[in-house]
N, CA, C and O of each residue as an XYZ file, in Angstrom:
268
protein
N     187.386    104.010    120.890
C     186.349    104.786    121.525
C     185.418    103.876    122.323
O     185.358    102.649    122.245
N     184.729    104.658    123.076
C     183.624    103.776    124.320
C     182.180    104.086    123.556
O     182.163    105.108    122.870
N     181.369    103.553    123.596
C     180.040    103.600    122.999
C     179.132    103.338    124.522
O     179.091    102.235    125.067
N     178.762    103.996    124.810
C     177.436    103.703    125.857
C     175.858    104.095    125.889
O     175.248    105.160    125.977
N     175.580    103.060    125.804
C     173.869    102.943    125.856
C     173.126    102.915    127.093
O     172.984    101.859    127.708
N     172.681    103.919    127.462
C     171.880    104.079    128.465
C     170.509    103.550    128.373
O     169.732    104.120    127.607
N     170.051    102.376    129.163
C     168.803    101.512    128.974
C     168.205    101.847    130.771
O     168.703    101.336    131.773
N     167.268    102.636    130.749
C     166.062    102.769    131.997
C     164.944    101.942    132.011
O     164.313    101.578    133.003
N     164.679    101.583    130.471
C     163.576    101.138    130.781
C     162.368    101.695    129.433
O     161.446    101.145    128.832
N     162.919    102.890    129.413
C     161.815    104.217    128.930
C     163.174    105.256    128.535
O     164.319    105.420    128.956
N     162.411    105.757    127.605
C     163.102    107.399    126.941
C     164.029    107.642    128.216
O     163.962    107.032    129.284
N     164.648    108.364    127.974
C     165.123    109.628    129.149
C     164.994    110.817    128.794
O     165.290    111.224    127.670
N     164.493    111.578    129.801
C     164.911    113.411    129.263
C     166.341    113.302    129.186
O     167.207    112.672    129.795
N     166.296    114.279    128.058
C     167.653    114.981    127.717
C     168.426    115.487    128.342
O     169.604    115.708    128.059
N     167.512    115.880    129.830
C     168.795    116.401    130.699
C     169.740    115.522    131.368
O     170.804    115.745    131.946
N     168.985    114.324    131.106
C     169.462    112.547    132.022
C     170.656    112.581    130.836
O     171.773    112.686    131.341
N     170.659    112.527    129.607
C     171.431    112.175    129.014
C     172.541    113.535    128.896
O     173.691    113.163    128.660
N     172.423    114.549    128.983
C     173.544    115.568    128.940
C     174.069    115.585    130.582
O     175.183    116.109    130.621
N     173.660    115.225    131.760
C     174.065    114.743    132.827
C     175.363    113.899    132.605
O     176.547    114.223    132.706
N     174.947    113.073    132.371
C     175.713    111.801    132.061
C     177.245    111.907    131.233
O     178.309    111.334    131.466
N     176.791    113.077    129.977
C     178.031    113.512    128.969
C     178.538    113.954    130.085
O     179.342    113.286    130.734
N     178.095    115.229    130.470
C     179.149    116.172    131.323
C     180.106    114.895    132.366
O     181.318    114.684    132.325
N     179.300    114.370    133.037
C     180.043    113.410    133.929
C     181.222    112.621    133.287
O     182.336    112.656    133.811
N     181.031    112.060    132.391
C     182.038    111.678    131.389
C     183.261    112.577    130.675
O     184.339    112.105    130.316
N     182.976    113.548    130.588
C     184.095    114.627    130.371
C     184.746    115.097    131.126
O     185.894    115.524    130.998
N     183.826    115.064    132.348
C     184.879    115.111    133.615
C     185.888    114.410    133.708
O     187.002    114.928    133.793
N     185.691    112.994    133.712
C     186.755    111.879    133.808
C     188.118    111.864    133.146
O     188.416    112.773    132.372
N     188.924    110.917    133.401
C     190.518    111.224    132.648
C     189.956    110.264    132.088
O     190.720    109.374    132.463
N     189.079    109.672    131.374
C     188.889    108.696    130.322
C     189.466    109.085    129.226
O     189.005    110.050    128.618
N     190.701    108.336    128.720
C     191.552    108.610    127.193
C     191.542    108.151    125.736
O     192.322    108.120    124.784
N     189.857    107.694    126.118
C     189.100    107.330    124.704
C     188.054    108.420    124.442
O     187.766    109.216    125.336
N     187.510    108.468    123.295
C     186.309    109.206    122.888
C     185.146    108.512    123.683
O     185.175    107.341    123.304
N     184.224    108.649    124.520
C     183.278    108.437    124.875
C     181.814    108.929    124.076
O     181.563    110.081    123.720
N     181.201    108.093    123.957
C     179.635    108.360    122.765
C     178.829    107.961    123.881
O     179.104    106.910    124.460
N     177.546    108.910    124.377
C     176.422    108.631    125.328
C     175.100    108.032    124.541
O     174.928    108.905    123.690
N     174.288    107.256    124.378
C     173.151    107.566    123.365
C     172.133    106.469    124.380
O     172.409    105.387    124.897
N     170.584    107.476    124.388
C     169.712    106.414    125.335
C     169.546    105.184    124.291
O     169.733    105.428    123.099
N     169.213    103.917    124.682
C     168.826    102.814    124.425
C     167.636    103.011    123.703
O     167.387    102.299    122.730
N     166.809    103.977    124.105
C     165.236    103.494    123.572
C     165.128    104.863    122.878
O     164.060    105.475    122.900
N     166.478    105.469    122.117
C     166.015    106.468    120.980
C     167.000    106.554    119.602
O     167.280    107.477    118.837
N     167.508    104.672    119.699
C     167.851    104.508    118.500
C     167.271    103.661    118.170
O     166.429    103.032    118.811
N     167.744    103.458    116.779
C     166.757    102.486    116.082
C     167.014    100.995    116.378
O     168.033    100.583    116.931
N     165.887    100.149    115.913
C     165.643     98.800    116.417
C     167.260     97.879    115.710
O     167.909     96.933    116.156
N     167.400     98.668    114.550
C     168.914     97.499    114.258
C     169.994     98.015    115.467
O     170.818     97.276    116.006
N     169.781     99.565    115.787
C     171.158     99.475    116.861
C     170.378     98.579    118.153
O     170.900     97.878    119.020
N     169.576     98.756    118.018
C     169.512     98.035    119.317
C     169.903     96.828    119.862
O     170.363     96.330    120.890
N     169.428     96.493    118.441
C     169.647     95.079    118.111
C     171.193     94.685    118.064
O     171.557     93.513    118.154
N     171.893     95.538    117.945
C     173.402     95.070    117.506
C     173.377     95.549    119.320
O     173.665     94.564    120.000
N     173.157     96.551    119.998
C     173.716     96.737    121.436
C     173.218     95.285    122.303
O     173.928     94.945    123.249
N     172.218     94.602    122.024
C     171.763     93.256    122.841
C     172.199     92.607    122.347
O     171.633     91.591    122.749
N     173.291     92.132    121.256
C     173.880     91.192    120.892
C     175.266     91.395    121.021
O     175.920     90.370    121.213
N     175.968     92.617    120.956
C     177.497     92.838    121.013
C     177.924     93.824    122.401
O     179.073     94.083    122.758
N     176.836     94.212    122.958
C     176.814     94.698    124.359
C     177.175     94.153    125.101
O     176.934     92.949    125.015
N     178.001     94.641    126.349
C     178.224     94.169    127.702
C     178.088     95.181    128.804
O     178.626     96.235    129.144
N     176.941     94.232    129.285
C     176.470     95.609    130.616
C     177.939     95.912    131.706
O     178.747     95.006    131.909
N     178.055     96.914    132.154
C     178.883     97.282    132.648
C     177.789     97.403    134.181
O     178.292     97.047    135.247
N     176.689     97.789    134.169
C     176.605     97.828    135.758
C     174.815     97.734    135.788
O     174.250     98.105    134.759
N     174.086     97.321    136.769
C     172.761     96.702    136.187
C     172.320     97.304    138.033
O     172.658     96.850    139.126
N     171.683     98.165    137.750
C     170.630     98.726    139.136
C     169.291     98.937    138.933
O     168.652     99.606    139.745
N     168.871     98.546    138.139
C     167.101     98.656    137.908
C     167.656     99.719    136.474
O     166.876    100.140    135.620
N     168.562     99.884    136.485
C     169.408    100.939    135.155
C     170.366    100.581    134.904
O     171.271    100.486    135.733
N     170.487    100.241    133.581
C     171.619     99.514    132.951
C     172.264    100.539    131.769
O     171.664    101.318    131.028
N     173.872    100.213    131.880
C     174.548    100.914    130.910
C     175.547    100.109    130.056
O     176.601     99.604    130.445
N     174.942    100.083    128.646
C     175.790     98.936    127.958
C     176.914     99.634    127.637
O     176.790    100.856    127.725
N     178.253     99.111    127.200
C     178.959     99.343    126.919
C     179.476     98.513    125.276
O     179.926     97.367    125.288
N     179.372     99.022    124.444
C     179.946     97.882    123.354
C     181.404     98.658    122.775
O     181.621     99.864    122.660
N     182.215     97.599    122.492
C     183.329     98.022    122.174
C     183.390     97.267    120.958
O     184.377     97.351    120.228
C-alpha cells in the first residue's frame, strides 16, 4: 500500500483532503492508497513520516510518501 501525507504547512479543510482521495481513486493505481494531512496526526506519526518519508514532489506543498 501507498501512505501519503499531505504537509501545507497548516491543517487542511477536509474538502482539500477528500479532493485529493477522489483524485486518487480515479487513478489505475494497483495499491491501496491512504491520504492523511500531516498536521492532524500525532507527533510520533509525524515523527516516523520525517524520518521514513520521501517527498515525492515539493511546491510550497509537499506530499510525503512512506512506504
Amino acid at each position: 500500500d501507498i501512505d501519503l501525507a499531505l504537509d501545507a504547512g497548516k491543517r487542511l479543510p477536509v474538502q482539500n483532503i477528500d479532493e485529493v482521495i477522489s483524485v486518487v481513486r480515479e487513478t489505475n493505481i494497483p495499491y491501496k492508497v491512504e491520504v492523511v494531512d500531516f498536521h492532524n496526526v500525532s507527533g510520533e506519526m509525524q515523527n516516523s513520516i520525517n524520518k521514513d518519508g520521501v517527498i515525492w514532489k515539493n511546491l510550497n506543498k509537499c506530499v510525503t510518501l512512506l512506504h
